């Protein structure tokens, strides 16, 4: 009897994972990028500065154009952003059939119970409070990387 070995091909083998981060704070973006570089993350990192830019990026990546940006593997979204805030962006993401399966981690300084409940009710995958120290931020980024890009099976 012959055994057939099937080669598994995943999106991560075709493209490196893309982490799309929506945060309006320059310092937070720099720290998050530095923290990710301290981990074993070997994907791409892209930043947008507000929810409006996030929504536009996601609309663009749904295009059939060969110039369309890569669909993100994971979204990290700050809650308190100008123009379109994190809750409004999350509401949009979860309302679009082609986007609603994207894992969205709300990464914020807020610990308000109303924010936590609202985000989970809207379909957030996780709600994480930004750590105060850089060491804790590195640990958090490594945990997110390990879980979302190594442990769970995500839809293509």
Coordinates of N, CA and C in Angstrom, one line a residue:
X1 N 0.8 -1.2 0.0 CA 0.0 0.0 0.0 C 0.9 1.2 0.0
X2 N 0.6 2.1 -0.9 CA 1.3 3.4 -1.0 C 0.8 4.4 -0.1
X3 N 1.6 5.2 0.6 CA 1.2 6.3 1.4 C 1.4 7.6 0.6
X4 N 0.4 8.4 0.7 CA 0.5 9.6 0.0 C 0.7 10.7 1.1
X5 N 1.8 11.4 0.9 CA 2.0 12.5 1.9 C 1.5 13.8 1.2
X6 N 0.7 14.5 1.9 CA 0.2 15.7 1.4 C 0.9 16.9 2.1
X7 N 1.4 17.7 1.3 CA 2.1 18.9 1.8 C 1.1 20.0 2.1
X8 N 1.1 20.4 3.4 CA 0.2 21.4 3.9 C 0.7 22.8 3.5
X9 N -0.1 23.5 2.9 CA 0.3 24.9 2.5 C -0.6 25.8 3.3
X10 N -0.1 26.7 4.0 CA -0.9 27.7 4.7 C -0.5 29.1 4.2
X11 N -1.4 30.0 4.5 CA -1.2 31.4 4.1 C 0.2 31.9 4.7
X12 N 0.6 31.4 5.8 CA 1.8 31.9 6.4 C 3.1 31.4 5.6
X13 N 2.9 30.3 4.8 CA 4.0 29.8 4.0 C 4.1 30.6 2.7
X14 N 2.9 31.2 2.3 CA 2.9 32.0 1.1 C 3.4 33.4 1.4
X15 N 2.8 34.0 2.5 CA 3.2 35.3 2.9 C 3.6 35.2 4.4
X16 N 4.6 36.1 4.7 CA 4.9 36.2 6.2 C 3.6 36.8 6.9
X17 N 3.4 36.4 8.1 CA 2.3 37.0 8.8 C 2.4 38.5 8.9
X18 N 1.2 39.1 8.8 CA 1.2 40.6 8.8 C 0.4 41.0 10.0
X19 N 1.1 41.7 10.9 CA 0.5 42.3 12.1 C 0.1 43.8 11.7
X20 N -1.1 44.1 11.7 CA -1.6 45.5 11.5 C -2.0 46.1 12.8
X21 N -1.3 47.2 13.1 CA -1.5 47.9 14.4 C -2.1 49.3 14.2
X22 N -3.2 49.5 14.8 CA -3.9 50.9 14.7 C -3.7 51.5 16.1
X23 N -2.8 52.6 16.1 CA -2.5 53.3 17.3 C -2.1 54.7 17.0
X24 N -2.7 55.7 17.6 CA -2.4 57.1 17.2 C -1.2 57.7 18.0
X25 N -0.7 56.9 18.9 CA 0.4 57.5 19.8 C 1.8 57.0 19.2
X26 N 2.6 58.0 18.8 CA 3.9 57.7 18.2 C 4.8 56.9 19.1
X27 N 4.8 57.3 20.3 CA 5.7 56.5 21.3 C 5.2 55.1 21.5
X28 N 3.9 54.9 21.5 CA 3.4 53.5 21.6 C 3.8 52.7 20.4
X29 N 3.7 53.3 19.2 CA 4.0 52.6 18.0 C 5.5 52.1 18.0
X30 N 6.3 53.1 18.4 CA 7.8 52.8 18.5 C 8.0 51.6 19.5
X31 N 7.4 51.8 20.7 CA 7.6 50.7 21.7 C 7.1 49.4 21.3
X32 N 5.9 49.3 20.6 CA 5.4 48.1 20.2 C 6.3 47.4 19.1
X33 N 6.8 48.2 18.2 CA 7.7 47.7 17.2 C 9.0 47.2 17.8
X34 N 9.6 47.9 18.8 CA 10.8 47.5 19.4 C 10.5 46.2 20.2
X35 N 9.4 46.1 20.9 CA 9.0 45.0 21.7 C 8.9 43.7 20.8
X36 N 8.2 43.9 19.6 CA 8.1 42.8 18.7 C 9.4 42.3 18.2
X37 N 10.4 43.2 18.0 CA 11.7 42.8 17.5 C 12.5 42.1 18.6
X38 N 12.1 42.2 19.9 CA 12.7 41.4 21.0 C 12.1 40.0 21.0
X39 N 11.1 39.7 20.3 CA 10.5 38.4 20.3 C 11.0 37.6 19.1
X40 N 10.4 36.4 18.9 CA 10.8 35.6 17.7 C 9.8 36.0 16.5
X41 N 9.2 37.1 16.5 CA 8.3 37.5 15.5 C 9.1 37.7 14.2
X42 N 8.7 37.0 13.1 CA 9.4 37.1 11.9 C 8.5 37.5 10.7
X43 N 7.4 38.2 11.1 CA 6.5 38.7 10.1 C 6.7 40.1 9.8
X44 N 5.6 40.7 9.1 CA 5.6 42.1 8.8 C 4.8 42.9 9.8
X45 N 5.2 44.1 10.0 CA 4.5 45.0 10.9 C 4.1 46.2 10.1
X46 N 2.8 46.6 10.2 CA 2.3 47.8 9.5 C 1.5 48.6 10.6
X47 N 1.6 49.9 10.5 CA 0.9 50.8 11.4 C 0.0 51.7 10.7
X48 N -1.1 51.9 11.3 CA -2.0 53.0 10.8 C -2.3 53.9 12.1
X49 N -2.6 55.1 11.9 CA -2.7 56.1 13.0 C -4.0 56.3 13.6
X50 N -5.1 55.8 12.9 CA -6.4 56.0 13.4 C -7.3 55.0 12.8
X51 N -8.6 54.9 13.3 CA -9.5 54.0 12.8 C -9.9 54.2 11.4
X52 N -9.9 55.4 10.9 CA -10.3 55.7 9.5 C -9.2 55.1 8.6
X53 N -7.9 55.2 8.9 CA -6.9 54.6 8.1 C -7.0 53.1 8.2
X54 N -7.3 52.6 9.3 CA -7.5 51.1 9.5 C -8.6 50.6 8.6
X55 N -9.7 51.3 8.6 CA -10.8 50.8 7.7 C -10.4 51.0 6.3
X56 N -9.8 52.0 5.9 CA -9.3 52.2 4.5 C -8.4 51.1 4.1
X57 N -7.4 50.7 4.9 CA -6.5 49.7 4.6 C -7.2 48.4 4.4
X58 N -8.2 48.1 5.3 CA -9.0 46.8 5.2 C -9.8 46.8 3.9
X59 N -10.4 47.9 3.5 CA -11.1 48.0 2.3 C -10.2 47.7 1.1
X60 N -9.0 48.3 1.1 CA -8.0 48.2 0.1 C -7.6 46.7 -0.1
X61 N -7.4 46.0 1.1 CA -6.9 44.7 1.0 C -7.9 43.7 0.5
X62 N -9.2 44.1 0.4 CA -10.3 43.2 -0.1 C -10.4 43.4 -1.6
X63 N -9.6 44.3 -2.2 CA -9.7 44.5 -3.7 C -9.0 43.3 -4.4
X64 N -9.5 43.1 -5.6 CA -8.9 42.0 -6.4 C -7.7 42.5 -7.2
X65 N -7.3 43.8 -7.0 CA -6.2 44.4 -7.7 C -4.9 43.7 -7.3
X66 N -4.0 43.5 -8.2 CA -2.7 42.9 -7.9 C -1.9 43.9 -7.0
X67 N -2.2 45.1 -6.9 CA -1.5 46.1 -6.0 C -2.2 46.2 -4.6
X68 N -3.2 45.3 -4.4 CA -3.9 45.4 -3.1 C -2.9 45.0 -2.0
X69 N -3.0 45.7 -0.9 CA -2.1 45.3 0.3 C -2.5 44.0 0.8
X70 N -1.5 43.3 1.5 CA -1.7 42.0 2.0 C -2.8 42.1 3.2
X71 N -3.6 41.1 3.2 CA -4.6 41.0 4.3 C -3.9 40.7 5.6
X72 N -4.2 41.4 6.7 CA -3.5 41.2 7.9 C -3.9 39.8 8.5
X73 N -2.9 39.3 9.2 CA -3.2 38.0 10.0 C -3.8 38.3 11.3
X74 N -3.4 39.4 11.9 CA -3.9 39.8 13.2 C -3.9 41.4 13.3
X75 N -5.0 41.9 13.9 CA -5.1 43.3 14.2 C -4.9 43.6 15.6
X76 N -4.1 44.6 15.9 CA -4.1 45.2 17.3 C -4.6 46.6 17.2
X77 N -5.7 46.9 17.9 CA -6.4 48.1 17.8 C -6.5 48.9 19.1
X78 N -6.0 50.1 19.1 CA -6.1 50.9 20.3 C -7.6 51.4 20.4
X79 N -8.0 51.6 21.6 CA -9.4 52.0 21.8 C -9.6 53.5 21.5
X80 N -8.7 54.3 22.1 CA -8.9 55.8 22.0 C -8.1 56.4 20.9
X81 N -8.7 56.5 19.7 CA -8.0 57.1 18.6 C -8.8 58.2 18.0
X82 N -8.2 59.2 17.4 CA -9.0 60.3 16.8 C -9.7 59.8 15.5
X83 N -10.6 60.6 15.0 CA -11.3 60.4 13.8 C -12.3 59.3 13.9
X84 N -11.8 58.0 13.9 CA -12.7 56.8 14.1 C -12.0 56.1 15.3
X85 N -12.7 55.9 16.4 CA -12.1 55.2 17.5 C -12.1 53.7 17.3
X86 N -11.5 53.0 18.3 CA -11.3 51.6 18.2 C -12.7 50.9 18.2
X87 N -13.6 51.3 19.0 CA -14.9 50.7 19.0 C -15.6 50.8 17.7
X88 N -15.6 52.0 17.1 CA -16.2 52.2 15.8 C -15.5 51.4 14.7
X89 N -14.2 51.3 14.7 CA -13.4 50.4 13.8 C -13.8 49.0 14.0
X90 N -13.9 48.5 15.2 CA -14.3 47.1 15.5 C -15.7 46.9 15.0
X91 N -16.6 47.8 15.2 CA -18.0 47.7 14.7 C -18.0 47.5 13.2
X92 N -17.2 48.3 12.5 CA -17.1 48.1 11.0 C -16.5 46.8 10.6
X93 N -15.4 46.4 11.2 CA -14.7 45.1 10.9 C -15.7 43.9 11.0
X94 N -16.4 43.9 12.1 CA -17.3 42.8 12.4 C -18.6 42.8 11.6
X95 N -18.8 44.0 10.9 CA -20.1 44.1 10.1 C -19.8 43.7 8.7
X96 N -18.6 43.5 8.3 CA -18.2 43.2 6.9 C -17.9 41.7 6.8
X97 N -18.7 40.9 6.0 CA -18.5 39.5 5.9 C -17.1 39.1 5.6
X98 N -16.4 39.8 4.7 CA -15.0 39.4 4.4 C -14.0 39.7 5.4
X99 N -14.4 40.4 6.5 CA -13.4 40.9 7.5 C -13.7 40.3 8.9
X100 N -15.0 39.9 9.1 CA -15.4 39.6 10.5 C -14.6 38.4 11.1
X101 N -14.0 37.6 10.3 CA -13.2 36.5 10.9 C -11.8 36.9 11.3
X102 N -11.4 38.1 11.0 CA -10.1 38.6 11.4 C -10.0 38.7 12.9
X103 N -9.0 38.2 13.5 CA -8.8 38.3 14.9 C -8.4 39.8 15.3
X104 N -9.2 40.4 16.2 CA -9.0 41.8 16.6 C -8.7 41.8 18.1
X105 N -7.5 42.2 18.4 CA -7.1 42.3 19.8 C -7.1 43.8 20.1
X106 N -8.0 44.2 21.1 CA -8.1 45.6 21.5 C -6.9 45.8 22.5
X107 N -6.0 46.7 22.2 CA -4.8 46.9 23.0 C -4.9 48.4 23.4
X108 N -5.2 48.6 24.7 CA -5.5 49.9 25.2 C -5.1 50.2 26.6
X109 N -5.2 51.4 27.0 CA -4.9 51.8 28.4 C -6.1 51.7 29.3
X110 N -7.3 51.6 28.7 CA -8.5 51.6 29.4 C -8.7 50.3 30.1
X111 N -9.2 50.4 31.4 CA -9.6 49.2 32.1 C -11.1 49.3 32.5
X112 N -11.8 50.2 31.9 CA -13.2 50.4 32.2 C -14.0 49.2 31.8
X113 N -14.8 48.7 32.7 CA -15.7 47.6 32.5 C -16.6 47.8 31.3
X114 N -17.1 49.0 31.1 CA -18.0 49.3 30.0 C -17.2 49.1 28.6
X115 N -16.0 49.5 28.6 CA -15.1 49.3 27.4 C -14.9 47.8 27.1
X116 N -14.6 47.1 28.1 CA -14.3 45.7 28.0 C -15.6 45.0 27.5
X117 N -16.7 45.2 28.1 CA -17.9 44.6 27.7 C -18.3 44.9 26.3
X118 N -18.2 46.2 26.0 CA -18.6 46.7 24.7 C -17.8 46.0 23.6
X119 N -16.5 45.9 23.8 CA -15.6 45.3 22.8 C -15.9 43.8 22.6
X120 N -16.1 43.1 23.7 CA -16.4 41.7 23.6 C -17.8 41.5 22.9
X121 N -18.7 42.3 23.3 CA -20.1 42.2 22.7 C -20.0 42.5 21.2
X122 N -19.1 43.3 20.8 CA -19.0 43.6 19.3 C -18.1 42.6 18.6
X123 N -17.5 41.6 19.3 CA -16.8 40.6 18.6 C -15.3 40.6 18.7
X124 N -14.8 41.5 19.6 CA -13.3 41.5 19.8 C -12.8 40.1 20.2
X125 N -11.7 39.7 19.7 CA -11.1 38.4 20.1 C -10.4 38.5 21.5
X126 N -9.9 39.6 21.8 CA -9.2 39.8 23.1 C -9.3 41.3 23.5
X127 N -9.2 41.5 24.8 CA -9.1 42.9 25.3 C -7.9 42.9 26.2
X128 N -6.9 43.7 25.9 CA -5.6 43.6 26.6 C -5.2 45.0 27.0
X129 N -4.9 45.2 28.3 CA -4.4 46.5 28.8 C -2.9 46.7 28.5
X130 N -2.6 47.8 27.9 CA -1.2 48.1 27.6 C -0.3 48.0 28.9
X131 N 0.7 47.3 28.9 CA 1.6 47.2 30.1 C 2.3 48.6 30.3
X132 N 2.7 48.8 31.6 CA 3.4 50.0 31.9 C 4.9 49.9 31.6
X133 N 5.5 48.8 31.8 CA 7.0 48.6 31.5 C 7.2 48.0 30.2
X134 N 8.4 48.3 29.6 CA 8.8 47.8 28.3 C 9.0 46.2 28.5
X135 N 9.5 45.8 29.6 CA 9.7 44.3 29.8 C 8.4 43.6 29.7
X136 N 7.3 44.2 30.3 CA 6.0 43.6 30.3 C 5.4 43.7 28.8
X137 N 5.7 44.7 28.1 CA 5.3 44.9 26.7 C 5.9 43.8 25.9
X138 N 7.2 43.5 26.0 CA 7.8 42.5 25.3 C 7.2 41.1 25.6
X139 N 6.9 40.9 26.9 CA 6.2 39.6 27.3 C 4.8 39.5 26.6
X140 N 4.1 40.6 26.6 CA 2.8 40.6 26.0 C 2.9 40.4 24.5
X141 N 3.8 41.0 23.8 CA 3.9 40.8 22.4 C 4.3 39.4 22.1
X142 N 5.2 38.8 22.9 CA 5.6 37.4 22.7 C 4.4 36.5 22.9
X143 N 3.6 36.8 23.9 CA 2.4 36.0 24.2 C 1.4 36.0 23.0
X144 N 1.2 37.3 22.5 CA 0.2 37.4 21.4 C 0.8 36.7 20.2
X145 N 2.1 36.9 19.9 CA 2.7 36.2 18.8 C 2.6 34.7 18.9
X146 N 2.9 34.2 20.1 CA 2.8 32.7 20.3 C 1.4 32.2 20.1
X147 N 0.4 32.9 20.7 CA -0.9 32.4 20.6 C -1.6 32.5 19.3
X148 N -1.6 33.8 18.7 CA -2.3 34.1 17.5 C -1.6 33.6 16.3
X149 N -0.2 33.5 16.3 CA 0.5 33.1 15.1 C 1.1 31.7 15.2
X150 N 1.0 31.1 16.3 CA 1.6 29.8 16.5 C 0.6 28.7 17.0
X151 N -0.3 29.1 17.9 CA -1.1 28.1 18.5 C -2.5 27.9 17.8
X152 N -3.2 29.0 17.6 CA -4.5 28.8 17.0 C -4.5 28.6 15.5
X153 N -5.5 28.0 15.0 CA -5.6 27.9 13.5 C -6.6 29.0 13.0
X154 N -6.1 29.8 12.2 CA -6.9 30.9 11.7 C -7.4 30.6 10.3
X155 N -8.6 31.2 10.0 CA -9.1 30.9 8.6 C -8.2 31.7 7.6
X156 N -8.3 31.2 6.4 CA -7.5 31.8 5.3 C -8.1 33.0 4.8

